[in-house]
Coordinates of C-alpha atoms in Angstrom, one line a residue:
M1 CA 13.8 4.8 -16.1
E2 CA 11.2 2.6 -17.6
K3 CA 8.0 3.9 -18.8
R4 CA 4.4 2.4 -19.5
I5 CA 1.5 3.9 -20.8
L6 CA -1.3 4.2 -18.1
G7 CA -4.5 2.4 -19.7
K8 CA -6.6 4.4 -22.1
T9 CA -4.9 7.6 -21.6
D10 CA -1.9 8.7 -23.5
F11 CA 0.4 9.4 -20.6
E12 CA 3.7 7.6 -20.8
V13 CA 4.3 7.4 -17.2
S14 CA 7.4 6.3 -15.0
V15 CA 7.0 3.1 -13.4
V16 CA 8.0 4.4 -10.2
G17 CA 5.8 7.8 -9.3
F18 CA 6.4 10.2 -6.4
G19 CA 3.8 9.5 -3.7
G20 CA 2.6 12.6 -2.1
I21 CA 1.5 11.5 1.5
P22 CA 4.7 12.1 3.5
A23 CA 5.4 15.6 1.9
Q24 CA 2.9 17.2 4.3
R25 CA 5.5 16.4 7.2
L26 CA 8.1 18.5 5.1
D27 CA 8.6 22.3 4.1
K28 CA 8.3 23.9 0.7
E29 CA 12.1 23.8 0.3
Q30 CA 12.6 20.3 1.1
V31 CA 9.8 18.9 -1.4
L32 CA 11.5 21.1 -4.0
E33 CA 14.4 19.5 -3.3
L34 CA 12.8 16.0 -3.6
L35 CA 10.8 16.6 -6.6
T36 CA 13.7 18.0 -8.3
E37 CA 15.9 14.8 -7.7
A38 CA 12.7 12.9 -8.4
Y39 CA 12.8 14.4 -12.1
N40 CA 16.7 13.9 -12.4
Q41 CA 15.9 10.1 -11.6
G42 CA 13.3 9.9 -14.2
M43 CA 10.2 10.2 -12.3
N44 CA 7.4 11.9 -14.2
F45 CA 4.4 11.2 -12.1
I46 CA 3.0 12.7 -9.0
D47 CA 0.2 11.4 -6.7
T48 CA -1.3 13.7 -4.1
A49 CA -4.8 14.6 -2.6
R50 CA -7.4 16.9 -0.7
A51 CA -6.8 14.7 2.3
Y52 CA -3.1 15.0 2.5
T53 CA -3.2 18.3 4.4
A54 CA -0.5 20.5 3.4
S55 CA 0.9 18.2 0.5
E56 CA -1.0 19.9 -2.7
A57 CA 0.5 23.1 -1.4
L58 CA 3.8 21.8 -1.2
I59 CA 4.0 20.2 -4.3
G60 CA 2.4 23.1 -6.1
Y61 CA 5.3 25.2 -5.1
A62 CA 7.8 22.9 -6.3
L63 CA 5.7 22.4 -9.5
E64 CA 6.1 26.4 -10.1
K65 CA 9.7 26.4 -9.8
L66 CA 10.3 23.0 -11.7
G67 CA 7.9 23.5 -14.6
R68 CA 4.2 22.1 -14.7
D69 CA 5.2 20.3 -17.7
K70 CA 7.6 18.0 -16.1
F71 CA 5.1 15.8 -14.6
Y72 CA 1.9 14.1 -14.8
L73 CA -0.1 15.3 -11.9
A74 CA -2.8 13.2 -10.1
T75 CA -4.9 14.3 -7.2
K76 CA -8.0 13.1 -5.4
S77 CA -11.0 13.9 -3.5
M78 CA -13.2 12.2 -0.9
S79 CA -16.2 14.2 -1.9
R80 CA -19.1 12.4 -3.2
T81 CA -21.3 15.3 -4.2
Y82 CA -21.8 17.7 -7.2
K83 CA -21.3 20.6 -5.5
G84 CA -18.7 19.6 -3.0
I85 CA -16.2 18.0 -5.7
I86 CA -16.4 21.3 -7.6
D87 CA -15.3 23.1 -4.6
E88 CA -12.7 20.7 -3.7
F89 CA -11.5 21.0 -7.4
N90 CA -11.0 24.5 -7.4
L91 CA -9.1 24.4 -4.0
S92 CA -6.9 21.8 -5.7
L93 CA -6.2 23.9 -8.6
S94 CA -5.3 27.0 -6.4
L95 CA -3.0 25.1 -4.1
L96 CA -1.1 23.0 -6.9
R97 CA -1.0 26.4 -8.8
T98 CA -2.1 24.6 -12.1
D99 CA -5.0 25.2 -14.3
Y100 CA -5.5 21.5 -15.2
I101 CA -5.1 18.1 -13.5
D102 CA -4.0 15.2 -15.5
L103 CA -5.7 12.6 -13.4
Y104 CA -8.4 13.5 -11.0
Q105 CA -9.4 10.3 -8.7
F106 CA -12.6 9.7 -6.5
H107 CA -10.6 9.1 -3.2
N108 CA -11.0 5.7 -1.0
V109 CA -14.6 4.8 -2.0
K110 CA -15.4 2.4 0.7
T111 CA -18.9 1.0 0.3
F112 CA -21.5 0.4 -2.7
E113 CA -23.5 3.1 -1.3
E114 CA -20.8 5.8 -1.9
Y115 CA -20.1 4.6 -5.3
D116 CA -23.8 5.1 -5.8
E117 CA -23.9 8.4 -4.5
I118 CA -21.0 9.6 -6.6
M119 CA -22.9 8.2 -9.7
S120 CA -26.1 9.8 -8.9
D121 CA -27.7 12.6 -10.8
D122 CA -26.3 14.9 -7.9
G123 CA -23.2 13.1 -7.3
A124 CA -19.6 13.7 -7.8
Y125 CA -19.2 12.1 -11.2
R126 CA -21.5 14.3 -13.0
A127 CA -19.3 17.3 -12.0
V128 CA -15.7 15.6 -13.0
K129 CA -17.1 14.6 -16.3
E130 CA -18.1 18.4 -16.9
L131 CA -14.9 19.4 -15.7
K132 CA -13.1 17.2 -18.0
E133 CA -15.3 18.4 -21.1
Q134 CA -14.0 22.1 -20.1
G135 CA -10.2 20.6 -20.3
K136 CA -9.6 21.2 -16.5
I137 CA -9.4 17.4 -16.0
R138 CA -7.8 15.2 -18.6
E139 CA -8.6 11.9 -17.0
I140 CA -10.8 10.1 -14.4
G141 CA -9.8 7.5 -11.8
I142 CA -10.9 5.7 -8.9
T143 CA -9.2 4.6 -5.6
S144 CA -10.3 2.3 -2.9
H145 CA -9.1 -0.4 -0.4
S146 CA -12.2 -2.7 -1.9
K147 CA -10.9 -5.2 -4.5
E148 CA -15.0 -5.6 -4.9
I149 CA -15.7 -1.9 -5.6
L150 CA -12.9 -1.8 -8.2
D151 CA -13.7 -5.1 -9.7
M152 CA -17.1 -3.2 -10.4
A153 CA -15.8 -0.1 -11.4
V154 CA -13.6 -1.9 -14.4
D155 CA -16.7 -3.3 -15.8
T156 CA -17.8 0.3 -16.6
N157 CA -16.5 2.7 -19.1
F158 CA -16.6 5.5 -16.4
F159 CA -12.9 5.1 -15.1
N160 CA -9.6 5.1 -16.9
T161 CA -7.6 4.0 -14.0
I162 CA -7.8 2.2 -10.7
Q163 CA -5.8 2.4 -7.5
Y164 CA -5.5 -0.3 -5.3
P165 CA -2.8 -1.7 -2.5
Y166 CA -0.3 -4.3 -3.7
N167 CA 2.9 -5.6 -2.0
A168 CA 4.6 -8.9 -1.1
V169 CA 2.0 -9.4 1.8
E170 CA -1.1 -8.2 0.2
N171 CA -1.2 -9.6 -3.5
Q172 CA -5.2 -10.3 -3.5
G173 CA -5.6 -7.6 -6.2
E174 CA -3.5 -9.7 -9.0
E175 CA -6.7 -10.9 -10.8
L176 CA -8.1 -7.5 -10.4
F177 CA -5.3 -5.9 -12.1
K178 CA -5.0 -8.9 -14.8
K179 CA -8.8 -7.9 -15.5
A180 CA -7.9 -4.0 -15.5
K181 CA -5.1 -4.7 -18.0
A182 CA -7.5 -6.6 -20.2
S183 CA -9.7 -3.5 -20.5
N184 CA -6.8 -1.0 -21.1
I185 CA -7.3 0.4 -17.6
G186 CA -4.2 1.7 -16.0
V187 CA -3.2 0.3 -12.5
I188 CA -1.7 2.4 -10.0
V189 CA -0.4 0.7 -6.9
M190 CA -0.4 2.4 -3.4
K191 CA 1.1 0.9 -0.1
P192 CA 4.0 -1.1 -2.0
L193 CA 5.9 -1.1 1.1
A194 CA 3.1 -2.0 3.3
G195 CA 3.0 1.4 4.8
G196 CA 6.6 1.0 5.7
A197 CA 6.2 -2.2 7.4
I198 CA 8.5 -3.8 4.7
S199 CA 12.1 -2.8 5.0
K200 CA 13.7 -3.7 1.7
G201 CA 12.2 -1.0 -0.2
E202 CA 14.2 -1.7 -3.7
L203 CA 13.0 -5.5 -3.5
A204 CA 9.4 -4.5 -2.6
I205 CA 9.0 -2.3 -5.5
R206 CA 10.9 -4.5 -7.9
Y207 CA 8.4 -7.4 -6.8
I208 CA 5.5 -5.2 -8.0
L209 CA 7.3 -4.2 -11.3
D210 CA 7.6 -7.6 -12.2
N211 CA 3.9 -7.7 -12.6
P212 CA 3.3 -6.9 -16.3
N213 CA -0.2 -5.5 -15.5
I214 CA 1.0 -2.7 -13.0
S215 CA 1.3 0.7 -14.8
V216 CA 3.1 2.7 -12.1
V217 CA 3.7 2.2 -8.2
I218 CA 3.8 5.3 -5.9
P219 CA 5.7 4.9 -2.7
G220 CA 5.5 7.8 -0.3
M221 CA 8.7 9.5 -0.3
E222 CA 10.1 12.0 2.4
S223 CA 14.1 11.7 2.0
M224 CA 16.6 12.1 -0.8
E225 CA 17.5 8.3 0.0
Q226 CA 14.3 7.2 -0.7
I227 CA 14.1 9.0 -3.9
I228 CA 17.4 7.4 -4.8
Q229 CA 16.4 4.0 -3.6
N230 CA 13.0 3.6 -5.2
S231 CA 14.2 5.1 -8.6
R232 CA 16.8 2.6 -8.9
A233 CA 14.1 -0.2 -9.0
G234 CA 12.8 1.6 -12.1
I235 CA 16.1 2.5 -13.6
D236 CA 17.9 -0.9 -13.1
R237 CA 15.1 -3.1 -14.3
R238 CA 15.6 -6.6 -13.7
E239 CA 13.6 -9.7 -12.5
M240 CA 13.9 -11.0 -9.1
T241 CA 16.0 -13.9 -8.5
E242 CA 14.7 -16.7 -6.6
E243 CA 16.8 -15.9 -3.6
E244 CA 15.4 -12.3 -3.6
K245 CA 11.8 -13.6 -3.8
E246 CA 12.6 -16.0 -0.8
M247 CA 14.2 -13.0 1.1
L248 CA 11.1 -10.7 0.6
A249 CA 8.8 -13.4 1.4
K250 CA 10.5 -14.2 4.7
E251 CA 10.0 -10.4 5.9
A252 CA 6.5 -10.5 4.5
S253 CA 5.7 -13.6 6.6
T254 CA 6.5 -12.0 9.7
L255 CA 3.8 -9.4 9.4
G256 CA 0.5 -11.4 9.5
A257 CA -2.6 -9.7 8.9
E258 CA -2.6 -7.1 11.5
F259 CA -0.3 -4.5 11.0
C260 CA -0.2 -0.7 10.2
R261 CA 0.3 0.4 6.6
R262 CA 0.7 4.1 8.1
C263 CA -1.8 5.7 6.0
G264 CA -2.8 8.1 8.5
Y265 CA -6.8 7.6 7.9
C266 CA -7.0 7.1 11.5
L267 CA -5.9 10.4 12.4
P268 CA -6.6 13.0 14.1
C269 CA -6.7 11.0 17.6
P270 CA -9.0 13.1 20.0
Q271 CA -6.4 12.1 22.5
G272 CA -3.7 13.4 20.3
I273 CA -1.9 10.0 19.8
D274 CA 0.2 9.5 16.9
I275 CA -1.5 6.0 16.5
P276 CA 0.9 5.1 13.4
T277 CA 4.1 6.0 15.1
N278 CA 3.4 4.0 18.1
F279 CA 2.7 1.1 15.7
L280 CA 6.0 2.0 13.9
M281 CA 8.1 1.8 16.9
E282 CA 6.7 -1.4 18.0
G283 CA 7.5 -2.9 14.8
Y284 CA 11.1 -1.7 15.0
Y285 CA 11.2 -3.6 18.5
T286 CA 9.5 -6.7 17.6
R287 CA 10.3 -7.4 14.0
Y288 CA 13.8 -5.5 13.5
D289 CA 15.3 -6.5 16.9
L290 CA 16.1 -2.6 17.3
K291 CA 14.8 -2.6 20.8
D292 CA 16.9 0.0 22.7
W293 CA 16.7 2.5 19.4
A294 CA 12.6 1.7 19.5
R295 CA 12.4 2.1 23.3
S296 CA 14.5 5.2 23.3
R297 CA 12.1 6.7 20.3
Y298 CA 9.0 5.4 22.1
E299 CA 9.7 7.1 25.3
A300 CA 9.9 10.2 23.9
I301 CA 6.5 9.9 22.0
S302 CA 3.7 12.0 23.8
P303 CA 0.8 11.0 24.2
K304 CA 1.4 7.3 24.0
A305 CA -0.4 4.4 23.2
N306 CA -1.5 3.6 27.2
N307 CA -3.4 7.4 26.8
C308 CA -5.8 5.7 24.4
I309 CA -9.5 5.9 25.9
E310 CA -10.8 3.3 23.6
C311 CA -13.5 5.7 22.0
G312 CA -13.0 3.9 18.7
L313 CA -13.2 6.7 16.4
C314 CA -10.1 5.4 14.8
E315 CA -11.3 2.1 14.0
T316 CA -14.1 3.4 12.0
K317 CA -11.8 5.5 9.7
C318 CA -9.3 2.8 9.1
P319 CA -9.6 1.4 5.7
Y320 CA -8.1 -2.2 6.6
D321 CA -10.8 -2.8 9.5
L322 CA -7.9 -3.0 11.9
P323 CA -8.5 -3.8 15.5
I324 CA -6.7 -0.4 16.3
I325 CA -7.7 -0.5 20.2
K326 CA -6.2 -4.1 20.8
M327 CA -3.1 -3.2 18.7
L328 CA -2.5 0.0 21.1
K329 CA -2.8 -2.4 24.0
N330 CA -0.2 -4.6 22.5
V331 CA 2.5 -1.6 22.0
V332 CA 1.7 -0.7 25.7
K333 CA 2.2 -4.5 26.7
V334 CA 5.7 -4.6 24.7
F335 CA 7.2 -1.0 26.0
E336 CA 5.8 -1.1 29.4

């Protein structure tokens, strides 16, 4: 698989890495099987997070079996304080069964106020810098869904990587990536399939890898089929044809702006609604014309979208500021 240097680091990473969000839905033997195949396909970069529930523990089990040195390991924390990040970091080390993290990232920094808290005297950055000086962290990065925050971060000397969404629907980060590349800052792309909304996985990843400013793309993977398909985009590296670009653009144009990326930040719902799955079934029904299939699976969901009490908690947690209540009402309208 093609490899690229991750910014100022000396990490020569595979252009397709293993996104660890879906791992939390599997068991430890399944994750071991997936990471074994990922390594065999040439992947050498793993991205996970404290926020991904059991993901770190499952990946840690697999790494212990496979060998820690086979992968560059990235994880991240939502903590913004000195003490909080120390506690989270030590937990990550324990769960991942390692004594160092290759890339430690500040996770989903949403506002300039959060950023200022991280960089304050009692903030998380001071703790991470100390951990780096102790050899427990090799490099420091930042992730966000805010282009403005990452644009500011690139102007500093504090971070060697940024992580931001990029796909055929969401290409607003292209100037940011160009600026990061000029500053020799590694660019990690999340949401390459727009949270599963784009069905043409290999084309979606090839679209991203055609951008020379990208270091690595990290699609979430939970099946052997996904490992093989996504790897192919990095192994058989060739630029997209005009026909392929048109095909991908046509699918992207059907999504509009209000669609769920299935990041899961809206969960848990107080009513127990699996919000992303409700949206996924609605997408299969309306975008991919799988009406009978989608309806049968929607009927098996419990609780459903119609159990929403409009408390609005999910909307406060969505990094894309989606009108989730309105979108759930649309799911009900489609199916009921």
